[in-house]
């Protein structure tokens, strides 16, 4: 009988906790959907601060802006973590055209981050179109030497999650120049990473492997890629010209920006919520990743606004240099390790400011099982996709310290319309979608803080 | 042992069926995400046909366009169903301003569909702002007489589903003029139905109750509503002026457009999939409801493209006059009844061309239970919200015939950014989101056809 009673008590306590939690989560959503300044913060970060590639003046402004914002919000502690970051600059806008007989047809390209410049007068050569590295290797050096390699494998439109389609194509951007350079190519042009047909080249990171010739590499818009491919079918001897003026300067000093609310019961257990402060240089970095930054700050603001005193220490982290080096993410984990900090969980928002779908989890089966009872609390808010998945690039290095990682998972359908292009601007953001993301993250952080892991 | 064996066989058949279904559903998504012409169809319907309010030339063009399209697609039968529809015309663009002392500040308004015009020189009067009918009634006729009533209750931003917020505010638009007219007001101005603050007035239907004075009524943009409210706080004696030139002409002849694929086994059991062909006049009606029309046609196209011969008869129905009369929906059910047609299910898409979330079901608990085993087949495609809900206005009248209704449920966050405004144009549509809607509907129709209800 005692056992039964105990079981009953546990049961009712469980019900009570769930009901308290559901009330708190409802309050979180109400607060954010009614009072969140996140959209206005994002307006400032995107329109006033603007593009903020690592090492740029914009990145430095973003560091100062986010530090001041978190100080103004009255977090318990706001501090900078110094990191040295790559400093790549695009220089003057690129020029590219297809020369087909007497025709010269201009096409939109953008140098890939990390690429070398072309010779000052540009590079012009015949073109070899391939869909895979294997296809290129099969051609061999004699067919590739002196040519421009054109990688034209599209993102697979049948993948429901566009990040899977991205993962299936992005090696062309990341390693295309290496594979082409090894075989004697003089340049590498990569179809932009999107399923949309349009005129926006999508830049993004690449890195030269050691020992390969450093050939210039650029992204071409998908319409440009379609045109080039079609033109090659008509005239295999056409030439492609491009000129880019980018340059890698010495590493620059920069910072992660961290805002903290001290835990009231277990201050030594830390929960991180973050995004990355740097962006590519072509636009304002609204979805990538201004959204994640303002959402993360809004998580801590909301705890304060609702008077929820976290048991554990909460940190909003604006990571520097996700796009072309990950020095901020690596640096943050290094600091944590050096200072013997215990990070129980880290949540990252770096998949755009779109309508929420759920969270990916990186942790053991046991740790994931701990999260499953929370699903009914989150389902009413459209958060159905909670399970093993990806965390985020910046929080990735924390996994070595045993931290459980959570990747905020908004709907992915529109992300690659904007990613790394000139149109990833404030106008691309929907206020409600941005706020729902912040509320989803706050609800998860609330549960993580309340129940631990 | 026999029983056990039988159970085992049933079990494996079940598994086999599920696995065949999942393969077919995967094929449906692949086909649509790779080959669907729905986005290009929508381009034609929105940009070439354009706005298509019931009774307009655009509506007639849309009837012909959709009939020709379905004929070209080679459906077994394409036919028109005549319906008489209301014919309301806006006339010259409205003018409105706040006169505050010597200032005249223009604000964007749009006459509500069904409203009468103002006198040719417009109407100008003092303003009574209210948030509810009760508040208005409490003021009584002496305070309302000769005034313009300004309904300013916003849509509740804390509702996760924006249609709930709409449902909580739209009586102001639908019945505001009646409630104000009864108390002697000379006009009614309604805050636009959206949570966004912007300059787009949202039109929409209203209908005069019998016996009440017919006073003119218009929607004001949310920014306009905020300004008017703020100005009234400073000067309760300011006046509001508006002039509109709309008119209700005699009912016009129009049509539902129906395309059909005959069932191979149970041709007498009909499954409808549809949207409404009419739109408001301010824009191209892309989300409302061009999307639903092209998605419905794409359902039947996809069956043909994949060589899936439906057991039951499938119909794509372009309903006429959802926006201001529902004559098409009512007429369709009347035809069905008159012809003793057996409609087992009807699926409507009229909530925008956004990323899919699920389906609302209108049917008995038993009928809904029949659908539940399909959930695991649909969940991989982001369709998690399947359960009791709304069907759709046009298919609503079929409920009387025992038809189970399914409302396609896309994400609702952005719908009221566009609904009934001048910006519900083709550019507001994302191709992948539109296609995923079509694929979701095709998958559901496939299961409905395969298993019945
Ligand atoms: Zn990013
Ligand atoms: Zn509609």
Short mmCIF file of N, CA, C and O in Angstrom, two decimals, chain B residues 50-60 85-90 113-114 203 254 277-283 320-321 323-324:
data_model
loop_
_atom_site.label_atom_id
_atom_site.label_comp_id
_atom_site.label_asym_id
_atom_site.label_seq_id
_atom_site.Cartn_x
_atom_site.Cartn_y
_atom_site.Cartn_z
N UNK B 50 -4.69 37.00 -63.53
CA UNK B 50 -4.73 38.13 -62.59
C UNK B 50 -5.89 38.05 -61.59
O UNK B 50 -6.41 36.97 -61.31
N UNK B 51 -6.25 39.21 -61.02
CA UNK B 51 -7.34 39.23 -60.02
C UNK B 51 -8.61 38.68 -60.63
O UNK B 51 -8.85 38.84 -61.83
N UNK B 52 -9.45 38.04 -59.82
CA UNK B 52 -10.60 37.32 -60.38
C UNK B 52 -11.75 37.24 -59.39
O UNK B 52 -12.19 36.15 -59.01
N UNK B 53 -12.19 38.41 -59.00
CA UNK B 53 -13.35 38.48 -58.11
C UNK B 53 -14.58 37.97 -58.85
O UNK B 53 -14.73 38.18 -60.05
N UNK B 54 -15.44 37.29 -58.14
CA UNK B 54 -16.66 36.71 -58.74
C UNK B 54 -17.38 37.75 -59.61
O UNK B 54 -17.60 38.88 -59.19
N UNK B 55 -17.76 37.33 -60.79
CA UNK B 55 -18.50 38.20 -61.70
C UNK B 55 -17.61 39.04 -62.60
O UNK B 55 -18.09 39.63 -63.57
N UNK B 56 -16.31 39.07 -62.31
CA UNK B 56 -15.39 39.91 -63.10
C UNK B 56 -14.94 39.18 -64.35
O UNK B 56 -15.09 37.96 -64.48
N UNK B 57 -14.35 39.96 -65.25
CA UNK B 57 -13.75 39.39 -66.45
C UNK B 57 -12.63 38.42 -66.06
O UNK B 57 -12.47 37.36 -66.67
N UNK B 58 -11.87 38.78 -65.04
CA UNK B 58 -10.79 37.91 -64.56
C UNK B 58 -11.31 36.54 -64.13
O UNK B 58 -10.69 35.50 -64.42
N UNK B 59 -12.44 36.53 -63.44
CA UNK B 59 -13.02 35.26 -62.99
C UNK B 59 -13.39 34.40 -64.20
O UNK B 59 -13.16 33.19 -64.21
N UNK B 60 -13.96 35.04 -65.21
CA UNK B 60 -14.34 34.28 -66.41
C UNK B 60 -13.09 33.73 -67.11
O UNK B 60 -13.07 32.57 -67.53
N UNK B 85 -23.45 34.11 -59.23
CA UNK B 85 -22.60 34.66 -58.17
C UNK B 85 -22.87 36.14 -57.96
O UNK B 85 -23.26 36.85 -58.89
N UNK B 86 -22.64 36.62 -56.73
CA UNK B 86 -22.71 38.06 -56.47
C UNK B 86 -21.69 38.80 -57.34
O UNK B 86 -20.64 38.23 -57.66
N UNK B 87 -22.03 40.01 -57.70
CA UNK B 87 -21.12 40.77 -58.56
C UNK B 87 -20.92 42.15 -57.95
O UNK B 87 -21.66 43.09 -58.24
N UNK B 88 -19.93 42.23 -57.12
CA UNK B 88 -19.61 43.49 -56.43
C UNK B 88 -18.37 44.09 -57.10
O UNK B 88 -17.44 43.36 -57.44
N UNK B 89 -18.40 45.38 -57.32
CA UNK B 89 -17.22 46.03 -57.93
C UNK B 89 -16.77 47.19 -57.05
O UNK B 89 -17.59 47.90 -56.47
N UNK B 90 -15.45 47.34 -56.99
CA UNK B 90 -14.86 48.36 -56.11
C UNK B 90 -15.01 49.77 -56.69
O UNK B 90 -15.18 50.72 -55.93
N UNK B 113 -15.75 44.07 -49.24
CA UNK B 113 -16.58 43.48 -50.29
C UNK B 113 -18.02 43.33 -49.83
O UNK B 113 -18.27 42.71 -48.80
N UNK B 114 -18.94 43.91 -50.60
CA UNK B 114 -20.34 43.89 -50.23
C UNK B 114 -20.81 45.23 -49.72
O UNK B 114 -22.02 45.49 -49.65
N UNK B 203 -8.92 43.82 -47.46
CA UNK B 203 -10.35 43.77 -47.73
C UNK B 203 -10.90 42.43 -47.26
O UNK B 203 -10.20 41.66 -46.58
N UNK B 254 -21.59 32.26 -63.50
CA UNK B 254 -20.20 31.79 -63.45
C UNK B 254 -20.21 30.28 -63.27
O UNK B 254 -21.26 29.65 -63.42
N UNK B 277 -11.30 29.35 -57.11
CA UNK B 277 -10.76 30.02 -58.30
C UNK B 277 -10.90 31.52 -58.18
O UNK B 277 -10.07 32.27 -58.75
N UNK B 278 -11.92 32.00 -57.48
CA UNK B 278 -12.09 33.44 -57.34
C UNK B 278 -11.07 33.99 -56.35
O UNK B 278 -10.51 33.24 -55.52
N UNK B 279 -10.82 35.29 -56.44
CA UNK B 279 -9.92 35.97 -55.50
C UNK B 279 -10.46 37.37 -55.26
O UNK B 279 -11.36 37.81 -55.98
N UNK B 280 -9.90 38.05 -54.28
CA UNK B 280 -10.23 39.46 -54.16
C UNK B 280 -9.60 40.22 -55.32
O UNK B 280 -8.80 39.66 -56.09
N UNK B 281 -10.00 41.48 -55.44
CA UNK B 281 -9.63 42.27 -56.61
C UNK B 281 -8.34 43.05 -56.45
O UNK B 281 -7.83 43.58 -57.42
N UNK B 282 -7.80 43.11 -55.21
CA UNK B 282 -6.66 43.99 -54.97
C UNK B 282 -5.34 43.43 -55.47
O UNK B 282 -4.37 44.15 -55.62
N UNK B 283 -5.29 42.11 -55.68
CA UNK B 283 -4.03 41.51 -56.13
C UNK B 283 -4.34 40.25 -56.92
O UNK B 283 -5.49 39.99 -57.30
N UNK B 320 -15.98 28.31 -57.43
CA UNK B 320 -16.15 29.74 -57.69
C UNK B 320 -16.81 30.40 -56.49
O UNK B 320 -17.66 29.79 -55.84
N UNK B 321 -16.34 31.64 -56.17
CA UNK B 321 -17.08 32.51 -55.24
C UNK B 321 -16.96 32.13 -53.76
O UNK B 321 -17.88 32.36 -52.98
N UNK B 323 -15.04 33.75 -51.79
CA UNK B 323 -14.75 34.98 -51.04
C UNK B 323 -15.99 35.76 -50.63
O UNK B 323 -16.02 36.35 -49.56
N UNK B 324 -16.99 35.80 -51.47
CA UNK B 324 -18.13 36.65 -51.12
C UNK B 324 -19.46 36.02 -51.50
O UNK B 324 -20.27 36.63 -52.18
#
